[in-house]
PDB file of C-alpha atoms in Angstrom:
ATOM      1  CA  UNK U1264     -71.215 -45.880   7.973  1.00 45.00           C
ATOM      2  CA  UNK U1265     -68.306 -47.699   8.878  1.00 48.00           C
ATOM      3  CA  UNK U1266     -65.572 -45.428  11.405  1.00 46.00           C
ATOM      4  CA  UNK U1267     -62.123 -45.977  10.729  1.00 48.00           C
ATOM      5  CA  UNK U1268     -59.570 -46.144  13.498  1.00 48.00           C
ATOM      6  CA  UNK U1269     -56.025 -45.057  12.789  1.00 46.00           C
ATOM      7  CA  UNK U1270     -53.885 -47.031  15.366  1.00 49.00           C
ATOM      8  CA  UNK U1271     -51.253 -43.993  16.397  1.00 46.00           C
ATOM      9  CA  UNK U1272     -47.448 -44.669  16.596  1.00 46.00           C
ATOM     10  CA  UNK U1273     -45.766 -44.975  20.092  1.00 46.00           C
ATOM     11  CA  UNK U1274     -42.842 -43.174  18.134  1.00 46.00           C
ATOM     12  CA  UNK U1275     -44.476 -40.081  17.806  1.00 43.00           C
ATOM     13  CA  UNK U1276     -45.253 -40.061  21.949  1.00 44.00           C
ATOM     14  CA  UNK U1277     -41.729 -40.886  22.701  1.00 46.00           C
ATOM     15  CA  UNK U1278     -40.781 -37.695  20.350  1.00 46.00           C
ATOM     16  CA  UNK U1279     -43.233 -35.551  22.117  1.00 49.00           C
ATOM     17  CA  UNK U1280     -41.771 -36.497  25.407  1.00 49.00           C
ATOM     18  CA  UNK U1281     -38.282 -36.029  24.194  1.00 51.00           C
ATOM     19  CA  UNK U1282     -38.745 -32.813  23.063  1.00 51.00           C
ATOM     20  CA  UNK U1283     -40.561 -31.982  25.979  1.00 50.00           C
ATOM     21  CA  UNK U1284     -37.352 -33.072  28.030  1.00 54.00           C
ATOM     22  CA  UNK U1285     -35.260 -31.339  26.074  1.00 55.00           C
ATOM     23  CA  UNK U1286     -37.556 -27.895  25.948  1.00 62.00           C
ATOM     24  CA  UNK U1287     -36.861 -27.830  29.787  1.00 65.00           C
ATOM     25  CA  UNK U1288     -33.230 -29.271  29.801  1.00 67.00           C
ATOM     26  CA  UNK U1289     -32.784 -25.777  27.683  1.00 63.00           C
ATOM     27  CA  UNK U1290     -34.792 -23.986  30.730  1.00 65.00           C
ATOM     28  CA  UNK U1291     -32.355 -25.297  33.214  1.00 62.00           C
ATOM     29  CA  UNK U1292     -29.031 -24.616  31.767  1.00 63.00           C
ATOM     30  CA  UNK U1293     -30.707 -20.483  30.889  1.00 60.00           C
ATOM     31  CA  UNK U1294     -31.504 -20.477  34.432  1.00 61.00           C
ATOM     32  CA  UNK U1295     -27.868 -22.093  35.365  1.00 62.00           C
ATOM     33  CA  UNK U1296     -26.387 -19.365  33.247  1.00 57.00           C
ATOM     34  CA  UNK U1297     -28.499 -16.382  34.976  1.00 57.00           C
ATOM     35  CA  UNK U1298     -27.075 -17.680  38.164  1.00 59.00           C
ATOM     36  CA  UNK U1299     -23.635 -17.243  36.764  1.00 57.00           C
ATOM     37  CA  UNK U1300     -23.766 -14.462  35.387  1.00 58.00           C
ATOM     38  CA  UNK U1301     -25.440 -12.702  39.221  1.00 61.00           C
ATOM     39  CA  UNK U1302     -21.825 -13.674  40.149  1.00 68.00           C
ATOM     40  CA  UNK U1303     -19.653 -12.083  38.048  1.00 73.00           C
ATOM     41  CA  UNK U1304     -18.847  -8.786  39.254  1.00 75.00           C
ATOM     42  CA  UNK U1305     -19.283  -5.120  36.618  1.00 78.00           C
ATOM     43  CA  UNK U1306     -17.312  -3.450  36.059  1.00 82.00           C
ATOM     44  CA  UNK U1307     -14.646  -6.028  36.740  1.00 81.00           C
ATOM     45  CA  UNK U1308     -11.569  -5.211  38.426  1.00 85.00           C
ATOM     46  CA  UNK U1309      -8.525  -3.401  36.571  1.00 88.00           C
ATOM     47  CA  UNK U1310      -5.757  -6.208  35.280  1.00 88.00           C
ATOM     48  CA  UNK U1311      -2.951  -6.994  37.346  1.00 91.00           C
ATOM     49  CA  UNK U1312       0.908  -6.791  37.129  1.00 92.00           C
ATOM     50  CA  UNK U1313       1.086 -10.179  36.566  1.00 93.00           C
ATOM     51  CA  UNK U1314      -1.778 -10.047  33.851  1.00 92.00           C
ATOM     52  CA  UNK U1315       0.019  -6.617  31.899  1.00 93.00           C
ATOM     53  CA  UNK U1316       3.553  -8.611  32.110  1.00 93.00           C
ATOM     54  CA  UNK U1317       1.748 -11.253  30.366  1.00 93.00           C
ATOM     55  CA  UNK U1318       0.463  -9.419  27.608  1.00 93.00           C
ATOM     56  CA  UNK U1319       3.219  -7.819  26.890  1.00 93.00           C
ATOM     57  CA  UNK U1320       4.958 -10.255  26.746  1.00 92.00           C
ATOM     58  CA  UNK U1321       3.354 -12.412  24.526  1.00 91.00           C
ATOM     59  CA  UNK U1322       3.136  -9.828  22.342  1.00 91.00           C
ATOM     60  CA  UNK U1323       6.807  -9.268  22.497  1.00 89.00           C
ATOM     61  CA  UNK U1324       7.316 -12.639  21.254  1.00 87.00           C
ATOM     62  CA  UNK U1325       4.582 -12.362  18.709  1.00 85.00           C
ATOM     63  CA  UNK U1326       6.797  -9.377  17.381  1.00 84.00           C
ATOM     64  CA  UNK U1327      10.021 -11.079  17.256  1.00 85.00           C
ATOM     65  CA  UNK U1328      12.299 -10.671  13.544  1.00 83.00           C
ATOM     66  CA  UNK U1329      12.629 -14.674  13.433  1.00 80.00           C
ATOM     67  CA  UNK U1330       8.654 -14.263  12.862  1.00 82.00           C
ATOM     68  CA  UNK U1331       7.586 -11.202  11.389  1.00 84.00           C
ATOM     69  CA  UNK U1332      10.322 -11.408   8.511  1.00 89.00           C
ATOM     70  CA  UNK U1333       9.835 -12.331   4.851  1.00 90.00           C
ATOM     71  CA  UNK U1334      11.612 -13.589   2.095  1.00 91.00           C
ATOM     72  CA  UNK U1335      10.861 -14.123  -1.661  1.00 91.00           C
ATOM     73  CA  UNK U1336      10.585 -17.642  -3.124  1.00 93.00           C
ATOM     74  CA  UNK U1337      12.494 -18.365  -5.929  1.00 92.00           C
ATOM     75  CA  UNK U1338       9.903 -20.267  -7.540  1.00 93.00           C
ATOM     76  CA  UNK U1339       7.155 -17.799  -7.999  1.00 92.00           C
ATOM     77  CA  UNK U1340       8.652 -14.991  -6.039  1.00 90.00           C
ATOM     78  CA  UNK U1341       5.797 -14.025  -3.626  1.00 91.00           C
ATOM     79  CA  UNK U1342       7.041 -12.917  -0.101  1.00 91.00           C
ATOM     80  CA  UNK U1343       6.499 -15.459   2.303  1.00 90.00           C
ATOM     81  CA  UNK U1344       7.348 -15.276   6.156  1.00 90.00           C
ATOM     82  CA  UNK U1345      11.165 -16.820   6.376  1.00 89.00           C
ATOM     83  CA  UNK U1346       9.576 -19.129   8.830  1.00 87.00           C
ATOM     84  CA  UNK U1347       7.466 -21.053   6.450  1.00 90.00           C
ATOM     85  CA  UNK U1348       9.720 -21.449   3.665  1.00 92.00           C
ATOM     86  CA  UNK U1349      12.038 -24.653   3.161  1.00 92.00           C
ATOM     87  CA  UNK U1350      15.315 -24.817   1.070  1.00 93.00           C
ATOM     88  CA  UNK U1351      15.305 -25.216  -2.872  1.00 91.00           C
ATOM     89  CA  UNK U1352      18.092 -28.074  -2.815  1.00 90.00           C
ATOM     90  CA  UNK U1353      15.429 -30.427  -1.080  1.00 91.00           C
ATOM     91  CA  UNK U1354      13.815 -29.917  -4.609  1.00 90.00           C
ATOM     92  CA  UNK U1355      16.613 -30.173  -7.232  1.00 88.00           C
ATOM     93  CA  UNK U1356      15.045 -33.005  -8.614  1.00 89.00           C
ATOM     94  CA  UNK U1357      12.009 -31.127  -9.621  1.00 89.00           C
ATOM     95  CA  UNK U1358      12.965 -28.285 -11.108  1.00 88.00           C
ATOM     96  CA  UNK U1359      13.080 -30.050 -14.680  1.00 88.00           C
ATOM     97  CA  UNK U1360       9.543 -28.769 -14.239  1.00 89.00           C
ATOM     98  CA  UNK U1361      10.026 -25.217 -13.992  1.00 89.00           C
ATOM     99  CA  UNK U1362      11.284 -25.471 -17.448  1.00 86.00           C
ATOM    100  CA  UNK U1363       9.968 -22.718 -20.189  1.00 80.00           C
ATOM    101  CA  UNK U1364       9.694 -25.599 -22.805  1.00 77.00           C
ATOM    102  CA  UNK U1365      10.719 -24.095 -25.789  1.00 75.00           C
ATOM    103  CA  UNK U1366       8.914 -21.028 -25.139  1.00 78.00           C
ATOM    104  CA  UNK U1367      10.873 -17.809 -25.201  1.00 80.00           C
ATOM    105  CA  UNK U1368      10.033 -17.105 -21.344  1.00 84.00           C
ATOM    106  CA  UNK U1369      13.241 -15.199 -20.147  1.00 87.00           C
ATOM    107  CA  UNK U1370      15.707 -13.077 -21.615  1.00 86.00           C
ATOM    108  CA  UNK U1371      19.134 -11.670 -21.393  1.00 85.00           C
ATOM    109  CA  UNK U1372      19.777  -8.031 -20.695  1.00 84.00           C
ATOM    110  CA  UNK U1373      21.077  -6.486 -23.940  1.00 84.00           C
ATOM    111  CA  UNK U1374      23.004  -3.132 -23.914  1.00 83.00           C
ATOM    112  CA  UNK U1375      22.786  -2.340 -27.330  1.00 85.00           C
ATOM    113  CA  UNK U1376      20.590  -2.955 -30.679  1.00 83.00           C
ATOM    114  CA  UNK U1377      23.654  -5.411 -31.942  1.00 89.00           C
ATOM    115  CA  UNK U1378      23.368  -7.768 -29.126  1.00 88.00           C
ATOM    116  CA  UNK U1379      21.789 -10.807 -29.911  1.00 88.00           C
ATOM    117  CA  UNK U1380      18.073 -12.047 -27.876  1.00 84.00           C
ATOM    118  CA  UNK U1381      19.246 -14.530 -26.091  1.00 86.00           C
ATOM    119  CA  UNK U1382      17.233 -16.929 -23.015  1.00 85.00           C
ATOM    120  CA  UNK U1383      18.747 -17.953 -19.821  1.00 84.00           C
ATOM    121  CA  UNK U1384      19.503 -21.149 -19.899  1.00 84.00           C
ATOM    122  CA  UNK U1385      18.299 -23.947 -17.305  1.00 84.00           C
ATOM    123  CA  UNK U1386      15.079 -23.887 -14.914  1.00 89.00           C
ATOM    124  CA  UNK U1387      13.062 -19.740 -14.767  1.00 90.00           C
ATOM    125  CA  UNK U1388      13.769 -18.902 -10.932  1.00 90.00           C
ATOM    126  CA  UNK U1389      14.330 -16.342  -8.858  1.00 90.00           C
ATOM    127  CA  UNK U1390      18.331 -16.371  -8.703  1.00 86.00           C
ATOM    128  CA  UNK U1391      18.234 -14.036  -5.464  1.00 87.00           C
ATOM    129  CA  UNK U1392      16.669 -16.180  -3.295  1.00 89.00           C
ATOM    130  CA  UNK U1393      17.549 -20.356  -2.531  1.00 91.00           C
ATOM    131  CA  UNK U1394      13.933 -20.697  -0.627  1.00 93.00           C
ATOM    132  CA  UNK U1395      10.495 -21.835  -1.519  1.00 94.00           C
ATOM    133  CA  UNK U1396       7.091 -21.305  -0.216  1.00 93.00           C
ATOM    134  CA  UNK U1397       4.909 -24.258   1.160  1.00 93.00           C
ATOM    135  CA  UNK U1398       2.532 -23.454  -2.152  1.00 93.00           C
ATOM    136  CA  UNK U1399       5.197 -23.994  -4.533  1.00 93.00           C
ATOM    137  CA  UNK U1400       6.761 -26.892  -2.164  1.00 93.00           C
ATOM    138  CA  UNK U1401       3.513 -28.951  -2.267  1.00 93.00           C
ATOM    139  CA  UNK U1402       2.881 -28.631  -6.276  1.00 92.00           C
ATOM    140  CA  UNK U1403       6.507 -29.477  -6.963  1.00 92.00           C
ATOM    141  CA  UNK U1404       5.651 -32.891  -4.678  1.00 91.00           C
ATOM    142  CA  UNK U1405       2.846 -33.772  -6.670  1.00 91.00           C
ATOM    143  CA  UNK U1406       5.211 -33.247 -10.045  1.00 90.00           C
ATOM    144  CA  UNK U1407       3.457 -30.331 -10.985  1.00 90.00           C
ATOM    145  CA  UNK U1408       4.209 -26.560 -12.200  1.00 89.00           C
ATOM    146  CA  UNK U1409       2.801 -24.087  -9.898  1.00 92.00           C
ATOM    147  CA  UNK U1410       0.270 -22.384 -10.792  1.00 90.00           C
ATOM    148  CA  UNK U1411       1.756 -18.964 -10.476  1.00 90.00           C
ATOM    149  CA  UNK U1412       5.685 -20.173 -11.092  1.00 91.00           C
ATOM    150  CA  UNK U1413       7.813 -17.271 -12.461  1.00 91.00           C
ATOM    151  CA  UNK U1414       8.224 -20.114 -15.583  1.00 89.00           C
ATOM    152  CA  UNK U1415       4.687 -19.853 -16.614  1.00 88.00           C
ATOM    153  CA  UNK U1416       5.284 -16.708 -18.343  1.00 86.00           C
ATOM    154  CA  UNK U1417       5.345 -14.754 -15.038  1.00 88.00           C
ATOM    155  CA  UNK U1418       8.984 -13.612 -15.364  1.00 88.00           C
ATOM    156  CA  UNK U1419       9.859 -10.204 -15.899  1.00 84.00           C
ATOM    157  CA  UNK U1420      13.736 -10.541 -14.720  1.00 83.00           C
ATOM    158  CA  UNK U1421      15.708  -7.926 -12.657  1.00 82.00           C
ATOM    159  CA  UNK U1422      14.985  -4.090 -13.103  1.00 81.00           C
ATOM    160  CA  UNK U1423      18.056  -2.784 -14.865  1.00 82.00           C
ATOM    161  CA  UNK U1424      20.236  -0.304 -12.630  1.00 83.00           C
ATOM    162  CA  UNK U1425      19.400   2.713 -15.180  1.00 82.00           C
ATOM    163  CA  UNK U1426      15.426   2.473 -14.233  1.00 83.00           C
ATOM    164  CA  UNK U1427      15.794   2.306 -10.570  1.00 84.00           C
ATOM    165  CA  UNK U1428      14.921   5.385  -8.419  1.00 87.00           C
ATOM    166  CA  UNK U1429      13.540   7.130 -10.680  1.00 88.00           C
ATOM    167  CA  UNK U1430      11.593  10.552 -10.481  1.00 90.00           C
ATOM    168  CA  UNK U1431       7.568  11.319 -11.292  1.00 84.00           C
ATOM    169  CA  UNK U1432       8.601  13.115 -14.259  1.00 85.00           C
ATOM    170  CA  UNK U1433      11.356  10.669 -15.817  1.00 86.00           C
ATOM    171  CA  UNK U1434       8.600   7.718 -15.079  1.00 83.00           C
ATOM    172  CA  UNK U1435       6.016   9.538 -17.147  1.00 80.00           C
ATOM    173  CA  UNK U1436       8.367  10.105 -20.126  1.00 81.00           C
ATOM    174  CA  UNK U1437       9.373   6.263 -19.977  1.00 81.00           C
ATOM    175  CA  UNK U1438       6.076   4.608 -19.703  1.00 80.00           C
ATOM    176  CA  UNK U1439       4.519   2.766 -22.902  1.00 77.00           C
ATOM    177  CA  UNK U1440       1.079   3.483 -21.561  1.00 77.00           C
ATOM    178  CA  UNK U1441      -0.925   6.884 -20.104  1.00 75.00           C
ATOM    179  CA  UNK U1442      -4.179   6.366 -18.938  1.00 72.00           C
ATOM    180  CA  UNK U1443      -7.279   8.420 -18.005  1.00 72.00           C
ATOM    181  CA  UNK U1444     -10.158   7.661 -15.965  1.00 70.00           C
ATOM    182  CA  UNK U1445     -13.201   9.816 -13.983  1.00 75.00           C
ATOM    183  CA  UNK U1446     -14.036   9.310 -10.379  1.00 73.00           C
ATOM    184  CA  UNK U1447     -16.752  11.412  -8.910  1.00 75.00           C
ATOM    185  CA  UNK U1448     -17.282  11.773  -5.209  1.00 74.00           C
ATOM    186  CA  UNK U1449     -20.377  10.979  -3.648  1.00 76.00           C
ATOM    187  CA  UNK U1450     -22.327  11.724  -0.996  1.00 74.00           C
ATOM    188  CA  UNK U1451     -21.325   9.502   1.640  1.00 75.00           C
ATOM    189  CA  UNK U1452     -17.710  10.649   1.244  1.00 71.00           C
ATOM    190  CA  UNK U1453     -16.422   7.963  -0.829  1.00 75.00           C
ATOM    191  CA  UNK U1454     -14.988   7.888  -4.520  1.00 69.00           C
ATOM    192  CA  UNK U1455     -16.896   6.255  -7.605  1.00 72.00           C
ATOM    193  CA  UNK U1456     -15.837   5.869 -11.057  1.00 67.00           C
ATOM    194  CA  UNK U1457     -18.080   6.998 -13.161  1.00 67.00           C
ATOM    195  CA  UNK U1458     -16.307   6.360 -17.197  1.00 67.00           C
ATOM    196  CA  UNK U1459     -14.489   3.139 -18.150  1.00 67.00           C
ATOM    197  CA  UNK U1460     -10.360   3.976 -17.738  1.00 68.00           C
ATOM    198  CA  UNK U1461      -8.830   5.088 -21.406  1.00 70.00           C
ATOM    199  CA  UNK U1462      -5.435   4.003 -22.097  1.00 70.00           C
ATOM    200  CA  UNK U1463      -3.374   5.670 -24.544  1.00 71.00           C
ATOM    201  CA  UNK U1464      -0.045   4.374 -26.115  1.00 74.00           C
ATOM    202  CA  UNK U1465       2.966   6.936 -25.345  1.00 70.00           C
ATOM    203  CA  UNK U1466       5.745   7.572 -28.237  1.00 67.00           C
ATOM    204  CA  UNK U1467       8.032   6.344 -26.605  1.00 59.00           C
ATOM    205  CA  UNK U1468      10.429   6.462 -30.020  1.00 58.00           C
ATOM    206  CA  UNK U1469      10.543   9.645 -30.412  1.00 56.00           C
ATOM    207  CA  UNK U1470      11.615  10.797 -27.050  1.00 50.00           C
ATOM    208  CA  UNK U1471      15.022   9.170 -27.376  1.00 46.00           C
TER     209      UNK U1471
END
């Protein structure tokens, strides 16, 4: 019988011996960090003046209005810190995009049954605010609609002044909808719904 002699690779060596190297590389840096850590004094010592002032004040400006306020963008209408948003006449070019298209998107207000449905004419935005949000911003850069701009069927318009502040009682006799639904709770202390939710239309006719 013949033996056969597999010549064996000097790569696999130098692997072994790198991983050897790094194997205790990893043991001196644990032991560097055990040394460290005998230095550090617990419980450490309580914060000084200098260290509260700091805090505080950092949080201070963390809390100031200039920072912490929002503001609705009149292309989709989300609230958006003031900080981030950019004027709408740096877009005025674009807003041939926020166009309903021929579809019947928005609507005038109507006082009576005689009054014809009309739409408001020119781009769907939100006429209370001049400001856009860096979401909107970037889309209307790329010449694209946003994907949730108040023109893609998203508009609902102002809440008329009769609706507004309105009690439990008088919201319950306006509403189109009532709906049911069963929540159980279990065990742990937490609510579960245990039926699907059952919506009901109101007649809403026949209470005026």
């Amino acid at each position: 019988m013949r033996s056969i002699l597999i010549p064996v690779s000097t790569k696999l060596k130098q692997s072994g011996t790198n991983g050897w190297n790094i194997s205790n590389q990893k043991r001196k840096e644990a032991s560097n960090l055990d040394d460290i850590s005998a230095d550090i004094k617990f419980p450490p010592d309580p914060p000084s003046k200098e260290l509260i002032q700091k805090i505080i004040h950092g949080f201070s400006q963390a809390q100031i209005t200039s920072i912490i306020e929002e503001g609705s963008c009149a292309v989709c209408g989300i609230l958006c810190p003031c900080s981030k948003l950019t004027l709408l006449t740096n877009y005025k070019e674009k807003l041939h995009l926020l166009s309903d298209n021929g579809r019947v998107v928005t609507r005038r207000e109507r006082k009576t049954k005689s009054d014809p449905v009309m739409v408001i004419p020119g781009p769907i935005l939100n006429f209370r605010s001049d400001m856009i949000c860096p979401k909107c911003a970037q889309s209307l850069d790329k010449n694209k609609p946003p994907e949730l701009a108040l023109a893609n069927g998203l508009w609902i318009g102002d809440m008329p002044t009769e609706l507004q502040n309105l009690t439990l009682a008088e919201q319950l006799l306006i509403a189109r909808v009532r709906h049911n639904r069963c929540v159980v709770r279990v065990s742990s202390g937490m609510h579960k719904m245990r039926a699907n939710a059952v919506m009901f239309a109101n007649p809403t006719p026949t209470i005026y």
